[in-house]
Short mmCIF file of C-alpha atoms in Angstrom, two decimals:
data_model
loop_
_atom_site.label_atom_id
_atom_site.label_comp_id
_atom_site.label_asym_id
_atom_site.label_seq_id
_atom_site.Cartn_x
_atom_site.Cartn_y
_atom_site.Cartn_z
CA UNK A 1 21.09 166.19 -44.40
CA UNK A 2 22.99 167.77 -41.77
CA UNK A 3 26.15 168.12 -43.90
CA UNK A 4 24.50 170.64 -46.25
CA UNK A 5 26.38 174.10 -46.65
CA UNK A 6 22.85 175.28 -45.38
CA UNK A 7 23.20 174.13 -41.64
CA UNK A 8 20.09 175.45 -40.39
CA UNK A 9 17.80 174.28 -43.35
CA UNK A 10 19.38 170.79 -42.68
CA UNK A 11 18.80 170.48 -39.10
CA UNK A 12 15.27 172.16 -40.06
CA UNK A 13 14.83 169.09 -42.61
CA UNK A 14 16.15 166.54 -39.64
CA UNK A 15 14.05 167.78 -37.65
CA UNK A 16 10.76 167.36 -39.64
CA UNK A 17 11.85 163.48 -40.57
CA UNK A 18 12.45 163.02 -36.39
CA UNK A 19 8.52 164.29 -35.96
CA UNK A 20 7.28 161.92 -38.30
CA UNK A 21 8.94 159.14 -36.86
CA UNK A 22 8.27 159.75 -32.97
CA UNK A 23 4.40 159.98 -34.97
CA UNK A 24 5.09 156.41 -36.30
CA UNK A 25 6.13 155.06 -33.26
CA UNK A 26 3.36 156.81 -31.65
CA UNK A 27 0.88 154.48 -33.48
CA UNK A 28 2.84 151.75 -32.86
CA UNK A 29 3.24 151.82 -29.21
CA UNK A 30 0.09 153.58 -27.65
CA UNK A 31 -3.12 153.03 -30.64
CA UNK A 32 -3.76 149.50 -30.54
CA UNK A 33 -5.51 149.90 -34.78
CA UNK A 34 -1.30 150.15 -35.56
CA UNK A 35 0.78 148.40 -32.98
CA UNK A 36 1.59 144.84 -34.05
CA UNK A 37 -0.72 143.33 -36.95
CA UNK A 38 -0.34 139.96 -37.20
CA UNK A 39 -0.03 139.78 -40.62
CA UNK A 40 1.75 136.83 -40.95
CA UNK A 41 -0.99 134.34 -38.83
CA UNK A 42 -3.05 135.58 -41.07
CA UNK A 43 -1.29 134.99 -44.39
CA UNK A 44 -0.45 131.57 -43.02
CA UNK A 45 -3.94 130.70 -41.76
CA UNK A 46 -5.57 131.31 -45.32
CA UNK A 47 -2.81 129.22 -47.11
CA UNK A 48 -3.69 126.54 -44.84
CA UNK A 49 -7.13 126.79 -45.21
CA UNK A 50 -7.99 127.85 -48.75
CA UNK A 51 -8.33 126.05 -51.79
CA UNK A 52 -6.34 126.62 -54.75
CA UNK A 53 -9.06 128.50 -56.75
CA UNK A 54 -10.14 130.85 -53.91
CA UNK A 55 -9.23 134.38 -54.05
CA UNK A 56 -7.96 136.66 -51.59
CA UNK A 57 -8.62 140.47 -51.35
CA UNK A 58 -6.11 142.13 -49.28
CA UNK A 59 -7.02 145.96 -47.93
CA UNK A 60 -4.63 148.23 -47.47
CA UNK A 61 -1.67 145.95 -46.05
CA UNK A 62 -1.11 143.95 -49.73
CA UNK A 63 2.54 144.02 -49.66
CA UNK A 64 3.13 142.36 -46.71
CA UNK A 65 0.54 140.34 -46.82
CA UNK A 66 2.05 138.88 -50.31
CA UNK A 67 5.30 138.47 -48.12
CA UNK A 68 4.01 136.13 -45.84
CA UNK A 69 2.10 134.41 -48.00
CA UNK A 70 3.04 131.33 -49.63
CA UNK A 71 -0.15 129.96 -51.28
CA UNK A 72 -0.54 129.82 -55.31
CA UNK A 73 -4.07 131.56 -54.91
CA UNK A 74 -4.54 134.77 -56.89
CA UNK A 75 -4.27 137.69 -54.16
CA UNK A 76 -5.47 141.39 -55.69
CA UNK A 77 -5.40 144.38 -53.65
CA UNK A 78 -7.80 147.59 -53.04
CA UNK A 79 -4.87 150.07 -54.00
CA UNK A 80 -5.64 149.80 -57.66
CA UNK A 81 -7.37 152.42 -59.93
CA UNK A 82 -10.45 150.52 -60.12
CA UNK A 83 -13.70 151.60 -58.10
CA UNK A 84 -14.79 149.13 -54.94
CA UNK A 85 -17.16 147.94 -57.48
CA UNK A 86 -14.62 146.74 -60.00
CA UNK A 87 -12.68 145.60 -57.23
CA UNK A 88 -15.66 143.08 -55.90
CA UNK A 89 -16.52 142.50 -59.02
CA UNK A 90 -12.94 141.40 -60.22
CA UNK A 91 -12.62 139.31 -57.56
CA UNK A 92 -15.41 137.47 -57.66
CA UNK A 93 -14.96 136.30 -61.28
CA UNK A 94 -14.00 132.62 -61.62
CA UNK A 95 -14.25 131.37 -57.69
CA UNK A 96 -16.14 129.96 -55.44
CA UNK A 97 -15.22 131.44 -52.38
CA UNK A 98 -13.35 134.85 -51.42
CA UNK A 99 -10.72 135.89 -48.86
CA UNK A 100 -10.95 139.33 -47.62
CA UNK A 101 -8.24 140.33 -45.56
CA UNK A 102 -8.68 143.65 -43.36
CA UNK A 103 -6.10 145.61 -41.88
CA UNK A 104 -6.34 149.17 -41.35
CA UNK A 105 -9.14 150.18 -43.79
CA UNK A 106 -9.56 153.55 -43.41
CA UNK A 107 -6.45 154.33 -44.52
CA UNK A 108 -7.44 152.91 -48.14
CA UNK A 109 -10.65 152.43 -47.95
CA UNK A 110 -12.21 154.71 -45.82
CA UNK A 111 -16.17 154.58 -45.85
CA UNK A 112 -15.68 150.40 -45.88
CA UNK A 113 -17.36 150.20 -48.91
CA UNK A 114 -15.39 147.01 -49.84
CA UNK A 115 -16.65 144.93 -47.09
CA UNK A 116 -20.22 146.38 -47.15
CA UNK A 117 -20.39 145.53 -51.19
CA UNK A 118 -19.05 142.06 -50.13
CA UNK A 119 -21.96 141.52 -47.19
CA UNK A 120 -24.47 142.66 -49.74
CA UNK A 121 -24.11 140.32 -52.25
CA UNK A 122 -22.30 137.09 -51.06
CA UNK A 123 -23.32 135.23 -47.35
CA UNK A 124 -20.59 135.20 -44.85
CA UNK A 125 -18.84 131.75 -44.19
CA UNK A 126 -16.78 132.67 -41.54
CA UNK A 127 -14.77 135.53 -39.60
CA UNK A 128 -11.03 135.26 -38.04
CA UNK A 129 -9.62 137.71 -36.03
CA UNK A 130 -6.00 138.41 -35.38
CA UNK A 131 -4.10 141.06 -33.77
CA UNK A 132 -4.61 143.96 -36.04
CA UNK A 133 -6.19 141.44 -38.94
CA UNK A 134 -9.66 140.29 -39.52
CA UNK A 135 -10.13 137.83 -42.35
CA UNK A 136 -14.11 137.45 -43.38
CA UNK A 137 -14.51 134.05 -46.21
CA UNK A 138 -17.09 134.40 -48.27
CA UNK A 139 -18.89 132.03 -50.00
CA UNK A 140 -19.26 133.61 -53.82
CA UNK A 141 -20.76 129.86 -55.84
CA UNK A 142 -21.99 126.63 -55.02
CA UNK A 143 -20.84 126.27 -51.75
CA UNK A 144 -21.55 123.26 -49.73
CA UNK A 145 -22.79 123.88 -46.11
CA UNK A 146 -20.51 123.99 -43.22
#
């Protein structure tokens, strides 16, 4: 960028991609809803935990979620067309119990409507929280008590 004929529109451009990342580091340092998600505990945890027909919804962090996990399960994500509705619905097809894995949700799913469509229609087995990660398992079918 700085070897463009334009010198002073490169160090202009330079300068803009050095504000965003002092902004990302920012986050990562000093607001504790950034700095170090444990994603991978997380990923981990449910592939130890979860059967081979659950499902996992991941919010917002899908990609490295998918990553670190190494479980055959059927993992769909909230950054799809499809309304929080769909979503739930799509989900919830064909399983007994449902993985929902939050990390940062209002950047993709601001008003939470995910989770509150989830605690409206399906009873809560359990809640994990990580650094940065809360899983919620709920129970969608038939399942036994704990």
């Amino acid at each position: 960028v700085v070897a463009w004929k334009r010198q002073a529109l490169g160090f202009i451009l330079l300068a803009i991609l050095a504000l965003y990342n002092v902004g990302s580091l920012y986050n990562y340092y000093f607001d504790g809803r950034y700095s170090k998600e444990d994603i991978r505990s997380a990923a981990e945890f449910v592939a130890k935990n979860a059967t081979p027909d659950d499902r996992v919804l991941v919010i917002t962090v899908d990609d490295l979620f998918k990553w670190y996990f190494h479980g055959t399960n059927l993992v769909l994500d909230n950054t799809s067309s499809l309304s929080a509705d769909g979503m739930v619905d799509q989900a919830a097809v064909g399983t007994r119990v449902l993985w929902l894995v939050e990390s940062r949700p209002w950047q993709t799913d601001p008003s939470n409507e995910i989770k509150k469509l989830l605690d409206s229609r399906y009873p809560l087995i359990d809640k994990i929280d990580f650094s940065g990660v809360t899983l919620y398992h709920y129970c969608i079918a038939d399942c036994s008590p704990a």
